[in-house]
Coordinates of C-alpha atoms in Angstrom, one line a residue:
Chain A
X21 CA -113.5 5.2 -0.5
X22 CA -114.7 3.8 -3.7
X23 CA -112.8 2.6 -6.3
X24 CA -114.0 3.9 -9.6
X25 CA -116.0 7.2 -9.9
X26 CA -118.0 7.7 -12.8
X27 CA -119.4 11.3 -13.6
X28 CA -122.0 11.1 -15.5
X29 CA -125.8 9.0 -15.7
X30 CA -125.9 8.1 -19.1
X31 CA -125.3 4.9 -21.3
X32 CA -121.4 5.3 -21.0
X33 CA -121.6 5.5 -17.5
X34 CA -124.1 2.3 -17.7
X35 CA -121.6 0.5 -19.8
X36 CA -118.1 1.3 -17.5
X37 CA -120.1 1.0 -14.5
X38 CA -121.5 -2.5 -15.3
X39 CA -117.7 -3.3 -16.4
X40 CA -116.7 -1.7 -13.2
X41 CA -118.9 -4.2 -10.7
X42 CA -118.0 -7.3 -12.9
X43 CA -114.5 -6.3 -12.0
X44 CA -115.1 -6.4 -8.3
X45 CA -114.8 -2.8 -8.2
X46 CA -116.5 -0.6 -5.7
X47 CA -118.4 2.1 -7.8
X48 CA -120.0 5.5 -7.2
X49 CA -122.0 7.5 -9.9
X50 CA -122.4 10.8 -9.8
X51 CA -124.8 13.0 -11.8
X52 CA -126.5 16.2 -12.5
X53 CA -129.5 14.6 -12.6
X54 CA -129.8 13.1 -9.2
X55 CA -132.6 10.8 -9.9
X56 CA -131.5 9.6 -12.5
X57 CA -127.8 8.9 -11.1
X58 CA -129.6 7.1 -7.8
X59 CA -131.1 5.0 -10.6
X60 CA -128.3 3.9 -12.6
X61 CA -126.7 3.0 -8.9
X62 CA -129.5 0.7 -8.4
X63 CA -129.0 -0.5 -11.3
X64 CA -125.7 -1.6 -11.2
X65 CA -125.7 -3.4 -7.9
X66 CA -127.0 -2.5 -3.9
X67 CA -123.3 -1.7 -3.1
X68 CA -123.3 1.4 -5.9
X69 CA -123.8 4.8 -4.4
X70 CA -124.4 8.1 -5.4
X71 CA -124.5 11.7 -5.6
X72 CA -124.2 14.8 -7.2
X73 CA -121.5 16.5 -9.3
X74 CA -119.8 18.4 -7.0
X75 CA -116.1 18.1 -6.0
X76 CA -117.1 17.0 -2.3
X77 CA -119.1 14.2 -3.3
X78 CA -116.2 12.6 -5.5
X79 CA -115.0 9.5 -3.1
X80 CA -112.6 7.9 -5.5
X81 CA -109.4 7.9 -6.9
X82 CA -110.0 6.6 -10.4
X83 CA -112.6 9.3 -11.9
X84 CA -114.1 8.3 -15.0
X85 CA -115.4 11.4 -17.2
X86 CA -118.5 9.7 -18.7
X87 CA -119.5 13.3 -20.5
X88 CA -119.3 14.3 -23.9
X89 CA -116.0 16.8 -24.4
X90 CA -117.7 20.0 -23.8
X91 CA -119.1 19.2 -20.6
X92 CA -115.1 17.1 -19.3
X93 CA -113.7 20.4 -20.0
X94 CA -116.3 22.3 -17.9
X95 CA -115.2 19.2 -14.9
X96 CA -111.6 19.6 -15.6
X97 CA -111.0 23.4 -15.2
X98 CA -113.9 23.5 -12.3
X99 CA -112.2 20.9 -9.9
X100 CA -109.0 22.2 -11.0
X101 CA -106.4 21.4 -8.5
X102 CA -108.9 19.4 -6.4
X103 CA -107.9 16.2 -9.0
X104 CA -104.7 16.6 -8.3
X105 CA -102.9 13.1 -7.8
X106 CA -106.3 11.5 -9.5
X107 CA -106.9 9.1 -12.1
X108 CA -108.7 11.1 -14.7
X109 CA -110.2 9.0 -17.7
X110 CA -111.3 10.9 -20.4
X111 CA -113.4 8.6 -22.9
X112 CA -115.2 11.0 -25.0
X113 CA -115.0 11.8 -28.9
X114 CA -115.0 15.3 -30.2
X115 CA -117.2 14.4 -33.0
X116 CA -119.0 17.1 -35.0
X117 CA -122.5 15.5 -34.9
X118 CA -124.1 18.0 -37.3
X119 CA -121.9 16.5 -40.1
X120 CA -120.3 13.2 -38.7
X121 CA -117.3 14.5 -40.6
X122 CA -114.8 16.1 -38.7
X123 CA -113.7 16.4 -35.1
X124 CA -113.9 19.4 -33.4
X125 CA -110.4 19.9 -32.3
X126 CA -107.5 21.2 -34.4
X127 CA -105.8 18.6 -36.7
X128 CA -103.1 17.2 -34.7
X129 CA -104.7 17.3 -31.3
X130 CA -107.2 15.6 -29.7
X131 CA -109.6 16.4 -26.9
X132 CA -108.0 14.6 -24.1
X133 CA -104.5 16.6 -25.1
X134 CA -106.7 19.4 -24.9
X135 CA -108.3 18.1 -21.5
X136 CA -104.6 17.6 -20.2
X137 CA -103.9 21.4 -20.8
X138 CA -106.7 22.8 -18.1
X139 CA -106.1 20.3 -16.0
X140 CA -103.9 21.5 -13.3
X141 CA -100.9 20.3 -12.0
X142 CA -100.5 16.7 -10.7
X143 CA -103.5 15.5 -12.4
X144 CA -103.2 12.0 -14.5
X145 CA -104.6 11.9 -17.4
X146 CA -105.7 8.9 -19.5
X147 CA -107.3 8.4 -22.6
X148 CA -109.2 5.1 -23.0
X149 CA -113.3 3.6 -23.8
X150 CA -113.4 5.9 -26.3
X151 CA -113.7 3.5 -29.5
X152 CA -115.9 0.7 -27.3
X153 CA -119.7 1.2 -27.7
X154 CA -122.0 1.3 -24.7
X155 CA -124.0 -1.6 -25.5
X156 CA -120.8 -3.5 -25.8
X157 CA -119.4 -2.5 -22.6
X158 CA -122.7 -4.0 -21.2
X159 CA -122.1 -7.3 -22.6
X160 CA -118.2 -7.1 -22.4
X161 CA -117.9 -8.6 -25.7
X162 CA -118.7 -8.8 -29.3
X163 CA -119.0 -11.5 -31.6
X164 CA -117.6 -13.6 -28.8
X165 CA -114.6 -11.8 -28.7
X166 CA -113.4 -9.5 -25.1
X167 CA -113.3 -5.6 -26.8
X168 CA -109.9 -4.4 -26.7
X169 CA -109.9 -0.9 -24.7
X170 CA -106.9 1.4 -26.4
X171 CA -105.1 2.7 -23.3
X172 CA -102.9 6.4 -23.7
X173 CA -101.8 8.5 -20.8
X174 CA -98.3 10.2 -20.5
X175 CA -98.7 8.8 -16.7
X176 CA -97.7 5.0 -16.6
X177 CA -99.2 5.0 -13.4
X178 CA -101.8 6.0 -14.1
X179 CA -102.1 3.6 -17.5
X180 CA -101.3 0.9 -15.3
X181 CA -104.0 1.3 -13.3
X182 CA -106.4 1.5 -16.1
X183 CA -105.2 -1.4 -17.6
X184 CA -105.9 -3.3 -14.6
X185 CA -109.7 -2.2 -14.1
X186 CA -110.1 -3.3 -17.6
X187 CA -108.4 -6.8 -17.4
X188 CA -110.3 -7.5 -14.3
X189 CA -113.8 -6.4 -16.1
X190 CA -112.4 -9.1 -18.9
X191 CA -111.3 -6.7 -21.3
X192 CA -108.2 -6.9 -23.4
X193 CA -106.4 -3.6 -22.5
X194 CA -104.0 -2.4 -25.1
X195 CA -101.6 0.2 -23.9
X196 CA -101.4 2.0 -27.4
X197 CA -98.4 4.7 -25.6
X198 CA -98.4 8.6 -24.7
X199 CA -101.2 10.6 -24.5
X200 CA -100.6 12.1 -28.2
X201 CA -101.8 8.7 -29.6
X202 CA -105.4 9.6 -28.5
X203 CA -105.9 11.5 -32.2
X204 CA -105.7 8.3 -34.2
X205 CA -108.0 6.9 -31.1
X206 CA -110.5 9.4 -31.6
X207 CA -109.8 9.6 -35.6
X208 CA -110.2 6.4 -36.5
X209 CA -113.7 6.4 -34.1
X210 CA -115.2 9.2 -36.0
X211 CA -114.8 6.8 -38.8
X212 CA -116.3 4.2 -37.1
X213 CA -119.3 6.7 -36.1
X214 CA -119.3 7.4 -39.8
X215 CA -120.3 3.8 -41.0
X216 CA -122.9 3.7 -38.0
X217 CA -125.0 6.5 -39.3
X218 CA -124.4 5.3 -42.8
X219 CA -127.5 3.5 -43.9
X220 CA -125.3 1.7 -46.6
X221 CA -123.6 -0.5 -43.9
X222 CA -126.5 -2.3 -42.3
X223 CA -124.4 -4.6 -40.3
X224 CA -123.2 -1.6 -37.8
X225 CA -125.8 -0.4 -35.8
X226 CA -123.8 1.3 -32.6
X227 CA -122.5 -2.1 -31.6
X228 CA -119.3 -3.2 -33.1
X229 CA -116.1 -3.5 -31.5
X230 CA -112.6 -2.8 -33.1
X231 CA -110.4 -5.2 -32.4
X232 CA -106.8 -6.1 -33.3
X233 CA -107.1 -9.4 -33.8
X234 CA -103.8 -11.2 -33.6
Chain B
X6 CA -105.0 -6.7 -70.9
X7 CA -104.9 -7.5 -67.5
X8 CA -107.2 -6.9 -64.8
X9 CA -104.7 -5.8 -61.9
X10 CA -101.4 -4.5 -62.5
X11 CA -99.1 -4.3 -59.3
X12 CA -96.3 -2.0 -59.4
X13 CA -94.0 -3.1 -57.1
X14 CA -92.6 -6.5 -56.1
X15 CA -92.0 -6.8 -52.5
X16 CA -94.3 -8.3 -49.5
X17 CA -97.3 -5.8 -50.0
X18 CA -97.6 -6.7 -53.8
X19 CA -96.9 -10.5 -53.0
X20 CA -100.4 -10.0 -50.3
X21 CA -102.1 -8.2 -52.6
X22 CA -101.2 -10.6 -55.9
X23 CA -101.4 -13.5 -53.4
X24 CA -105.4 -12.3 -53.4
X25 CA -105.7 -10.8 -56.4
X26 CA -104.8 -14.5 -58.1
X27 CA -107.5 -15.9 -55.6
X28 CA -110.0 -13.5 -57.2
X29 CA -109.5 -15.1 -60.1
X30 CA -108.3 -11.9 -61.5
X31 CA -105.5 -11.6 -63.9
X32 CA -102.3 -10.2 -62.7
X33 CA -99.6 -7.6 -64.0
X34 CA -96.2 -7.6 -61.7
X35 CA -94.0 -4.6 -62.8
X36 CA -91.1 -3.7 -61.1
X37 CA -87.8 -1.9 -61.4
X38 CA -85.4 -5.1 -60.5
X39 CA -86.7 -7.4 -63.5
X40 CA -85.6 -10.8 -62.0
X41 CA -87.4 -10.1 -58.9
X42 CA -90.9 -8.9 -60.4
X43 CA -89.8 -12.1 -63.1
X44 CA -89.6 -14.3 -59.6
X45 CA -92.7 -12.8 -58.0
X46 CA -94.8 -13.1 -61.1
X47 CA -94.1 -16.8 -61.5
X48 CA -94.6 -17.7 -58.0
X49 CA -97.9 -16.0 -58.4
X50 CA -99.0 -18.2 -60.7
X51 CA -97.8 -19.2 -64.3
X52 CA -100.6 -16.8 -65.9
X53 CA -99.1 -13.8 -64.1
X54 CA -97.3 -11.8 -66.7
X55 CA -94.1 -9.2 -65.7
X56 CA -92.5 -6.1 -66.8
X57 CA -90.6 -2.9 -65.8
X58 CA -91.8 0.1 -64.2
X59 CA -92.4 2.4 -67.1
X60 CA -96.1 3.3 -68.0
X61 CA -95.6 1.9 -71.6
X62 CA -95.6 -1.9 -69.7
X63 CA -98.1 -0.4 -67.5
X64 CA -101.7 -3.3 -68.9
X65 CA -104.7 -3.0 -67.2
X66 CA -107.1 -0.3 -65.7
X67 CA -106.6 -1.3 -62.0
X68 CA -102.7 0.1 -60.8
X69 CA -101.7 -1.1 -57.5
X70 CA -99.1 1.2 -56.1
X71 CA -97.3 -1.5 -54.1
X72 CA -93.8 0.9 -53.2
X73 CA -92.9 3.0 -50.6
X74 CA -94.9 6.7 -50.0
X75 CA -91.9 8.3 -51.6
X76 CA -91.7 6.2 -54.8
X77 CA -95.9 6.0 -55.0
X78 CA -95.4 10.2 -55.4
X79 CA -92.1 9.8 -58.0
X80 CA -94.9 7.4 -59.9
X81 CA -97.8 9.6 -59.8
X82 CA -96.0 12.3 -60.9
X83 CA -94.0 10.6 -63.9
X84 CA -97.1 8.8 -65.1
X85 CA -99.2 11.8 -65.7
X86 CA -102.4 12.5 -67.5
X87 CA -101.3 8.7 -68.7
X88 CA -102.9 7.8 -65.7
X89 CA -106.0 9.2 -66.6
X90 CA -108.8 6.9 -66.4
X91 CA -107.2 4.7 -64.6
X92 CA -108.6 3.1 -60.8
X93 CA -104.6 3.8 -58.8
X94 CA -104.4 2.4 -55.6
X95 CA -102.4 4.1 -53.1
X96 CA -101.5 1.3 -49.8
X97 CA -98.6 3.4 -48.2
X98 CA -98.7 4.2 -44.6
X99 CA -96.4 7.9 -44.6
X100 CA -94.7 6.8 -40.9
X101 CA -91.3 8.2 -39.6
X102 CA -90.1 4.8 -39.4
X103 CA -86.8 6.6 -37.6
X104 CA -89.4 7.6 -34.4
X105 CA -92.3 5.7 -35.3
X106 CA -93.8 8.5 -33.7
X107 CA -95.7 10.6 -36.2
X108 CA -96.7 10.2 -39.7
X109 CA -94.4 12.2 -42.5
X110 CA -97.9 14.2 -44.1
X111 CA -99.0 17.2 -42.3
X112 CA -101.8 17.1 -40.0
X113 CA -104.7 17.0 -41.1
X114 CA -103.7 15.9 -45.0
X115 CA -102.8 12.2 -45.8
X116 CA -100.5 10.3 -48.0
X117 CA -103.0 9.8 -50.7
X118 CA -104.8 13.2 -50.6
X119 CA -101.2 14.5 -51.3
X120 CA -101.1 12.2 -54.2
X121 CA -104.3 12.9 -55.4
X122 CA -103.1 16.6 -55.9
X123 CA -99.4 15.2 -57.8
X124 CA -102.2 13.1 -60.1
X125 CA -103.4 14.7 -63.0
X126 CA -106.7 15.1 -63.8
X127 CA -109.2 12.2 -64.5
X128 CA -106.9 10.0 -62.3
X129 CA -108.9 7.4 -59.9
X130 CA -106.9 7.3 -57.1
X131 CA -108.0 5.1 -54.2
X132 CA -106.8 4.6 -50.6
X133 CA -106.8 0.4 -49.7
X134 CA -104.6 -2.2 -47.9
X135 CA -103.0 0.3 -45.6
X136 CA -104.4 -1.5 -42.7
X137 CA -103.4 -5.1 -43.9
X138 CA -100.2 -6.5 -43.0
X139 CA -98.5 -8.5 -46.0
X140 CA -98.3 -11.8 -44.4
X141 CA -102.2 -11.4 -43.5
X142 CA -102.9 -10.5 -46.9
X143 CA -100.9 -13.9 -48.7
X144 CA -103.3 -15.9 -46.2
X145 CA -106.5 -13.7 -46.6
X146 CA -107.6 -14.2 -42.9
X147 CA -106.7 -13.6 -39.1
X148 CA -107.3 -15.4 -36.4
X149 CA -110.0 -17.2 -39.0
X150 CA -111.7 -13.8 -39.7
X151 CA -111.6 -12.5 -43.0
X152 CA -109.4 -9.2 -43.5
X153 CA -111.0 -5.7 -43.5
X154 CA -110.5 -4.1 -46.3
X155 CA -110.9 0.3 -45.5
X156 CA -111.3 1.7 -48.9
X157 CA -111.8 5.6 -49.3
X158 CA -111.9 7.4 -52.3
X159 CA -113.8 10.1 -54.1
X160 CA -114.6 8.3 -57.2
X161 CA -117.4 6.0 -56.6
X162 CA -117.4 4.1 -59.2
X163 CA -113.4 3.2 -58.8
X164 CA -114.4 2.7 -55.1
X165 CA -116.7 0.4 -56.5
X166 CA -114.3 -1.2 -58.6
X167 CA -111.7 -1.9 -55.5
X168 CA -114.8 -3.4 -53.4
X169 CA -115.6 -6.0 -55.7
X170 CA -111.9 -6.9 -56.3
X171 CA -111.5 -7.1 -52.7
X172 CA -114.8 -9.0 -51.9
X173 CA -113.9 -11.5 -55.0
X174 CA -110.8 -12.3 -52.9
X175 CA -112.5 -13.5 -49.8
X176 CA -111.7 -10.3 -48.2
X177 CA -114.2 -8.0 -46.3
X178 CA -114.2 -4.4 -48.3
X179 CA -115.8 -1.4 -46.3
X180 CA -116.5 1.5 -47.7
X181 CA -115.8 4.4 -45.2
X182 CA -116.4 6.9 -47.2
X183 CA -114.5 10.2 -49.0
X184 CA -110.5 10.1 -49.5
X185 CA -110.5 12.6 -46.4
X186 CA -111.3 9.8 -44.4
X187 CA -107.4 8.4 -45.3
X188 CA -106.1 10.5 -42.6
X189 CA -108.0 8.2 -40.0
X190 CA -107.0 5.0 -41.6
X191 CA -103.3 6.0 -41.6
X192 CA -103.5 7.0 -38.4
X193 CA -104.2 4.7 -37.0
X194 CA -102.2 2.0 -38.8
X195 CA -99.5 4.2 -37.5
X196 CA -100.8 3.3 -33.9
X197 CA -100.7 -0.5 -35.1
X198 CA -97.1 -0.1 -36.0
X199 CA -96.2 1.6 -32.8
X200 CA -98.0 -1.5 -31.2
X201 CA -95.9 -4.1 -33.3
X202 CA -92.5 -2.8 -32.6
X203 CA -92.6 -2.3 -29.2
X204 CA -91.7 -5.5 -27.3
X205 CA -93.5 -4.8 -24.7
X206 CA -96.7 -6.0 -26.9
X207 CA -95.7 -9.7 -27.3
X208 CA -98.3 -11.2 -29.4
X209 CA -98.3 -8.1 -32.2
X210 CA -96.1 -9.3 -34.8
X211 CA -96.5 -7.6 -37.8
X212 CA -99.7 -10.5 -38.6
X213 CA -102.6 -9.0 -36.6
X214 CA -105.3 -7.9 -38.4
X215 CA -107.6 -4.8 -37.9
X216 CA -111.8 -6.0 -37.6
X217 CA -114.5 -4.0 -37.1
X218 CA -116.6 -7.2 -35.7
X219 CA -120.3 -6.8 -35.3

């Protein structure tokens, strides 16, 4: 059995995955594109495997969602009961990319709240990578400094297992409480996103790192 | 007439004057207990001049709203159209402070876009400092990083107005953008707070300081 699943082939999955092996993690990737997911396990290391995005294939007790919000919700209600007991990490933003504006979930909610409520039974929930770039993740720092990774789950289980894949990948974990702390997580990134596409702020390009310096 | 008047004369408008002096700005401290704004004022610096809260005393174009969300609505709302014209910063971060659990304003709204619609019209109002703790502010820097400074407002040229303030005072202003953006800065300072008085979270003491590093 691995230790960290990631669903999903893209530059997310790159970033946690290469965060994932640096923590001595065993890691699978599974994708919808199986090439491309072999690929990304090469990548990574010779001891990454793969597979596809079915249920079967997930080997893992930590499962990483490394989809945009429409697609974990399609993951969540399709495994249903099947993550039950699981370490589900949901690290997306429900940005409205037409307009970089607003999210797509109600004010006071956020997608992984909204994740929680199709998830069956027995499934744990946590919010976290959502405001850390994938480029970052790569490198594991910016401007010299480890990225903080806000941590939110109702399941302190759960959080503290997280929080230990992220120490170990040299990350400052910061256990920011229950799972209803995710809007201000995925609030204050659609701000961030903002000043990205902004060509007034030159300096952020897609690879800063909020940090709470202290 | 002044260049920034502060109304208020606790630990916020001590930061803000602290920088505001180091600007090389001239400073107006007004507050409701005389000896104290009298006090603050002179250990501002000896060109810092002093008065009570009523608009008559009220001597320069930039208004710092250094007080409670509560009192920052009493003021709006007593000023009036005497306001108008005027650059009026709002700092306050709405938080239950009996749960630290939830900000006070209605999802989706935020403590200044609720002032903005006390102010009358032609009224400047700004949203700044809400993500800079006091103590931060009096040094200008954490951790040897100069402060963020998140300024939202849908006046550009009082936006302007803020940023140069702010940059003038060794501080780093960024612009995210409309006053709708507020709701993300004070949520997320609410997530801050949460972080600061839980003891579980050793090293955040009220002095941390917020960075987007790049």
């Amino acid at each position: 059995m691995t230790d960290i699943v990631i669903i999903g082939s893209g530059n997310m999955a790159r970033g946690i995955g290469t965060r994932a092996v640096a923590a001595g993690r065993s890691v699978q990737i599974l994708g919808q594109d199986l090439a491309k997911a072999a690929a990304l396990a090469a990548e990574l290391g010779a001891s990454v495997t793969n597979g596809p995005v079915d249920f079967a294939a997930v080997d893992g007790d930590i499962v990483v969602l490394a989809v945009p919000y429409d697609a974990a919700r399609t993951l969540v209600t399709g495994y249903g009961a099947a993550l039950a007991g699981k370490t589900v990490i949901d690290i997306t933003n429900p940005v409205d990319f037409t307009t970089f504006d607003s999210l797509t979930v109600a004010p006071g909610t956020s997608a992984v709240e909204e994740l929680a409520k199709l998830a069956a039974d027995g499934v744990n929930i946590v919010k976290a990578f959502n405001t850390t770039f994938a480029g970052t993740l790569v490198t594991g720092s910016v401007a010299g400094q480890p990225l903080d990774v806000f941590v939110a789950s109702d399941s302190d289980t759960a959080k503290a297992a997280v929080e230990s894949f992220v120490a170990d990948a040299g990350l400052n974990p910061i256990d920011v409480g229950p799972l209803r702390r995710a809007r201000e997580l995925e609030g204050f990134q659609l701000l961030i996103m903002t000043l990205q596409v902004n060509p007034a702020h030159a300096s952020y390009n897609w690879n800063t790192g909020l940090k709470v310096l202290a």
